[in-house]
Tab-separated table of C-alpha atoms in Angstrom:
chain	number	residue	atom	x	y	z
A	72	UNK	CA	0.000	0.000	0.000
A	73	UNK	CA	1.388	3.382	-1.044
A	74	UNK	CA	-1.296	5.787	0.197
A	75	UNK	CA	-2.625	5.498	3.733
A	76	UNK	CA	-5.316	7.738	5.184
A	77	UNK	CA	-5.374	8.298	8.939
A	78	UNK	CA	-8.508	9.725	10.528
A	79	UNK	CA	-8.416	11.355	13.960
A	80	UNK	CA	-11.461	12.864	15.597
A	81	UNK	CA	-10.342	15.525	18.057
A	82	UNK	CA	-7.764	18.293	18.251
A	83	UNK	CA	-5.613	16.757	20.981
A	84	UNK	CA	-5.292	13.545	18.955
A	85	UNK	CA	-4.082	15.660	16.020
A	86	UNK	CA	-1.541	17.282	18.344
A	87	UNK	CA	-0.234	13.810	19.167
A	88	UNK	CA	0.206	13.169	15.432
A	89	UNK	CA	2.229	16.382	15.085
A	90	UNK	CA	4.391	15.413	18.066
A	91	UNK	CA	5.177	11.995	16.600
A	92	UNK	CA	5.658	12.834	12.920
A	93	UNK	CA	6.782	16.467	13.070
A	94	UNK	CA	6.331	18.992	10.290
A	95	UNK	CA	4.218	17.737	7.407
A	96	UNK	CA	5.140	17.957	3.730
A	97	UNK	CA	1.896	19.886	3.375
A	98	UNK	CA	-0.717	21.176	5.821
A	99	UNK	CA	-3.917	22.302	4.132
A	100	UNK	CA	-7.614	22.909	4.683
A	101	UNK	CA	-9.820	20.911	2.318
A	102	UNK	CA	-13.615	21.168	2.477
A	103	UNK	CA	-13.409	22.316	6.081
A	104	UNK	CA	-11.001	19.592	7.235
A	105	UNK	CA	-7.327	19.944	8.135
A	106	UNK	CA	-5.193	17.461	6.197
A	107	UNK	CA	-1.520	16.745	6.913
A	108	UNK	CA	0.598	14.957	4.309
A	109	UNK	CA	3.682	12.974	5.372
A	110	UNK	CA	6.178	11.045	3.311
A	111	UNK	CA	6.929	8.048	5.550
A	112	UNK	CA	9.460	6.112	3.515
A	113	UNK	CA	7.578	3.336	1.743
A	114	UNK	CA	4.207	5.108	1.782
A	115	UNK	CA	2.404	8.433	1.790
A	116	UNK	CA	0.387	9.223	4.934
A	117	UNK	CA	-2.567	11.617	4.841
A	118	UNK	CA	-3.865	12.561	8.285
A	119	UNK	CA	-7.264	14.229	8.512
A	120	UNK	CA	-8.873	15.818	11.557
A	121	UNK	CA	-12.557	15.053	11.272
A	122	UNK	CA	-14.010	16.522	14.446
A	123	UNK	CA	-16.263	14.477	16.700
A	124	UNK	CA	-19.291	12.505	15.561
A	125	UNK	CA	-20.481	10.151	12.847
A	126	UNK	CA	-21.449	12.751	10.223
A	127	UNK	CA	-18.103	14.543	10.310
A	128	UNK	CA	-16.216	11.225	10.342
A	129	UNK	CA	-18.101	9.906	7.298
A	130	UNK	CA	-17.378	13.077	5.309
A	131	UNK	CA	-13.697	13.085	6.283
A	132	UNK	CA	-13.319	9.387	5.508
A	133	UNK	CA	-14.849	9.799	2.060
A	134	UNK	CA	-12.526	12.735	1.410
A	135	UNK	CA	-9.500	10.565	2.221
A	136	UNK	CA	-10.743	7.952	-0.229
A	137	UNK	CA	-11.850	10.223	-3.081
A	138	UNK	CA	-9.458	13.192	-2.978
A	139	UNK	CA	-6.343	11.530	-1.539
A	140	UNK	CA	-6.938	8.066	-3.010
A	141	UNK	CA	-6.308	6.275	0.281
A	142	UNK	CA	-5.753	2.543	-0.205
A	143	UNK	CA	-6.177	1.937	3.531
A	144	UNK	CA	-7.916	4.013	6.197
A	145	UNK	CA	-6.532	3.822	9.737
A	146	UNK	CA	-8.379	5.339	12.678
A	147	UNK	CA	-6.733	5.667	16.066
A	148	UNK	CA	-8.269	7.308	19.079
A	149	UNK	CA	-9.491	7.206	22.649
A	150	UNK	CA	-12.667	5.402	23.734
A	151	UNK	CA	-14.758	4.488	26.751
A	152	UNK	CA	-14.487	1.021	28.282
A	153	UNK	CA	-17.686	-0.972	28.842
A	154	UNK	CA	-16.352	-3.930	30.846
A	155	UNK	CA	-14.085	-4.496	33.825
A	156	UNK	CA	-11.421	-5.827	31.469
A	157	UNK	CA	-11.374	-2.668	29.359
A	158	UNK	CA	-9.582	-0.537	31.931
A	159	UNK	CA	-7.897	2.802	31.349
A	160	UNK	CA	-5.072	2.697	28.735
A	161	UNK	CA	-6.084	-0.779	27.510
A	162	UNK	CA	-5.359	-0.833	23.764
A	163	UNK	CA	-7.444	-2.812	21.307
A	164	UNK	CA	-8.200	-3.491	17.655
A	165	UNK	CA	-11.811	-3.281	16.492
A	166	UNK	CA	-13.198	-6.379	14.802
A	167	UNK	CA	-16.768	-5.126	14.367
A	168	UNK	CA	-18.898	-2.080	15.127
A	169	UNK	CA	-22.559	-1.620	16.010
A	170	UNK	CA	-24.185	1.734	15.227
A	171	UNK	CA	-26.502	1.377	18.168
A	172	UNK	CA	-28.675	4.453	17.685
A	173	UNK	CA	-29.422	3.683	14.021
A	174	UNK	CA	-32.938	2.321	13.587
A	175	UNK	CA	-34.908	1.938	10.359
A	176	UNK	CA	-36.871	-1.071	11.593
A	177	UNK	CA	-40.246	0.725	11.478
A	178	UNK	CA	-40.295	0.632	7.678
A	179	UNK	CA	-37.983	-2.173	6.537
A	180	UNK	CA	-37.227	-5.766	7.432
A	181	UNK	CA	-34.417	-5.056	9.905
A	182	UNK	CA	-33.890	-4.783	13.653
A	183	UNK	CA	-32.626	-1.728	15.557
A	184	UNK	CA	-28.959	-1.144	14.757
A	185	UNK	CA	-29.027	-3.053	11.469
A	186	UNK	CA	-28.257	-1.641	8.026
A	187	UNK	CA	-30.237	-3.463	5.345
A	188	UNK	CA	-27.161	-4.533	3.355
A	189	UNK	CA	-25.768	-6.436	6.364
A	190	UNK	CA	-27.066	-9.755	7.763
A	191	UNK	CA	-27.084	-8.455	11.357
A	192	UNK	CA	-26.306	-5.360	13.401
A	193	UNK	CA	-22.519	-5.644	13.168
A	194	UNK	CA	-20.392	-3.757	10.648
A	195	UNK	CA	-17.160	-5.713	10.113
A	196	UNK	CA	-13.739	-4.156	9.743
A	197	UNK	CA	-11.149	-5.883	7.517
A	198	UNK	CA	-10.479	-9.372	8.984
A	199	UNK	CA	-7.017	-9.783	7.458
A	200	UNK	CA	-5.890	-6.489	8.982
A	201	UNK	CA	-7.234	-7.414	12.406
A	202	UNK	CA	-5.309	-10.687	12.236
A	203	UNK	CA	-2.130	-8.950	11.090
A	204	UNK	CA	-2.431	-6.262	13.771
A	205	UNK	CA	-2.529	-8.897	16.512
A	206	UNK	CA	0.487	-10.650	14.992
A	207	UNK	CA	2.429	-7.382	15.093
A	208	UNK	CA	1.131	-6.247	18.489
A	209	UNK	CA	0.025	-9.335	20.494
A	210	UNK	CA	-1.013	-7.188	23.444
A	211	UNK	CA	-4.028	-5.947	21.489
A	212	UNK	CA	-7.490	-7.061	22.562
A	213	UNK	CA	-9.871	-7.824	19.669
A	214	UNK	CA	-13.117	-5.994	20.448
A	215	UNK	CA	-16.626	-5.033	19.427
A	216	UNK	CA	-17.229	-1.285	19.411
A	217	UNK	CA	-20.539	0.473	20.107
A	218	UNK	CA	-20.661	3.723	18.147
A	219	UNK	CA	-23.132	6.634	18.157
A	220	UNK	CA	-23.282	10.417	18.431
A	221	UNK	CA	-23.222	10.531	22.213
A	222	UNK	CA	-20.617	10.515	24.968
A	223	UNK	CA	-21.478	7.652	27.302
A	224	UNK	CA	-20.932	8.279	31.007
A	225	UNK	CA	-21.961	6.310	34.075
A	226	UNK	CA	-21.547	2.664	34.970
A	227	UNK	CA	-25.199	1.766	34.356
A	228	UNK	CA	-25.234	3.229	30.839
A	229	UNK	CA	-21.950	1.511	30.002
A	230	UNK	CA	-23.075	-1.861	31.349
A	231	UNK	CA	-26.329	-1.563	29.380
A	232	UNK	CA	-24.413	-1.044	26.125
A	233	UNK	CA	-22.280	-4.081	26.825
A	234	UNK	CA	-25.239	-6.269	27.744
A	235	UNK	CA	-27.412	-5.317	24.780
A	236	UNK	CA	-24.788	-5.234	22.029
A	237	UNK	CA	-21.936	-7.419	23.407
A	238	UNK	CA	-19.706	-4.367	23.014
A	239	UNK	CA	-16.390	-3.869	24.807
A	240	UNK	CA	-15.816	-0.160	24.059
A	241	UNK	CA	-17.814	2.860	22.934
A	242	UNK	CA	-17.060	5.996	20.933
A	243	UNK	CA	-18.508	8.378	18.314
A	244	UNK	CA	-16.932	7.778	14.872
A	245	UNK	CA	-16.271	4.100	14.184
A	246	UNK	CA	-19.602	3.215	12.550
A	247	UNK	CA	-19.204	6.020	10.025
A	248	UNK	CA	-15.645	5.017	9.178
A	249	UNK	CA	-16.371	1.316	8.758
A	250	UNK	CA	-19.570	1.862	6.783
A	251	UNK	CA	-17.870	4.362	4.445
A	252	UNK	CA	-14.830	2.147	3.880
A	253	UNK	CA	-16.914	-0.965	3.284
A	254	UNK	CA	-19.115	0.818	0.748
A	255	UNK	CA	-16.005	2.102	-1.051
A	256	UNK	CA	-14.243	-1.301	-0.874
A	257	UNK	CA	-11.301	0.239	1.006
A	258	UNK	CA	-9.728	-1.727	3.904
A	259	UNK	CA	-9.919	-0.154	7.344
A	260	UNK	CA	-8.060	-0.657	10.610
A	261	UNK	CA	-9.272	0.801	13.909
A	262	UNK	CA	-6.856	0.929	16.854
A	263	UNK	CA	-8.325	2.302	20.101
A	264	UNK	CA	-7.158	2.944	23.666
A	265	UNK	CA	-9.425	3.318	26.682
A	266	UNK	CA	-9.388	6.787	28.276
A	267	UNK	CA	-12.273	6.232	30.694
A	268	UNK	CA	-13.031	2.767	32.025
A	269	UNK	CA	-16.291	1.295	33.247
A	270	UNK	CA	-16.315	3.239	36.529
A	271	UNK	CA	-14.977	6.472	35.031
A	272	UNK	CA	-16.404	9.379	33.019
A	273	UNK	CA	-15.788	12.717	31.350
A	274	UNK	CA	-13.268	14.038	33.873
A	275	UNK	CA	-11.112	10.924	33.467
A	276	UNK	CA	-11.456	11.182	29.679
A	277	UNK	CA	-9.982	14.690	29.695
A	278	UNK	CA	-7.246	14.018	32.236
A	279	UNK	CA	-5.888	10.928	30.478
A	280	UNK	CA	-6.599	11.885	26.864
A	281	UNK	CA	-3.145	12.895	25.675
A	282	UNK	CA	-1.283	10.034	27.346
A	283	UNK	CA	-3.833	7.511	26.102
A	284	UNK	CA	-3.745	8.931	22.578
A	285	UNK	CA	0.063	8.733	22.546
A	286	UNK	CA	-0.047	5.068	23.534
A	287	UNK	CA	-2.645	4.376	20.875
A	288	UNK	CA	-0.792	6.132	18.062
A	289	UNK	CA	2.448	4.349	18.977
A	290	UNK	CA	0.730	0.992	18.440
A	291	UNK	CA	-1.028	2.161	15.256
A	292	UNK	CA	2.248	3.496	13.841
A	293	UNK	CA	4.060	0.234	14.588
A	294	UNK	CA	1.381	-1.754	12.783
A	295	UNK	CA	1.325	0.520	9.735
A	296	UNK	CA	5.092	0.308	9.355
A	297	UNK	CA	5.026	-3.506	9.435
A	298	UNK	CA	2.012	-4.153	7.193
């Protein structure tokens, strides 16, 4: 792969990118998104800051694919943990995503969370990349991600997400990224680190964000370089 797109959702994650990779070959605004271009030896890396939420992430992901001709989309970022195992700074690779607040069941033959082109509620990432990521970084936990346009706080809300959807983590962009990549037939790899565990919330998210994002990007960068 010669052209890799990297999508990051929030400003402090973009700052972590700048700290790791330094000055970009180019730094431009394109359709309202900041895009950094790096020449990383064997491949070109295009890093886009999407902003939070599914709509922004879908638009940014499609821009990486259409304008920058990304052959692979990588998303790294911080997430909430939904189980005791998914404690703060735990790093994982996403195997499948459920867009849990999507619901068209009132007018089509689906169930809540299901897109009609899929056999169930789960949107799969690229299996071969998940397998390869674990080979490169065996410490990774393979997880199911619950994704929607809401920040989830409180142990009861987090346990409910886990119990209903069998999800390990939650965040606000993954469904958009996976759905966009799958529809465009572009492989995707999602590497996530937990900023706020089951018993934690927004304050813990903010206090640990940079450190957690640095850990996450270090793993994502290692995997990209060895693909």
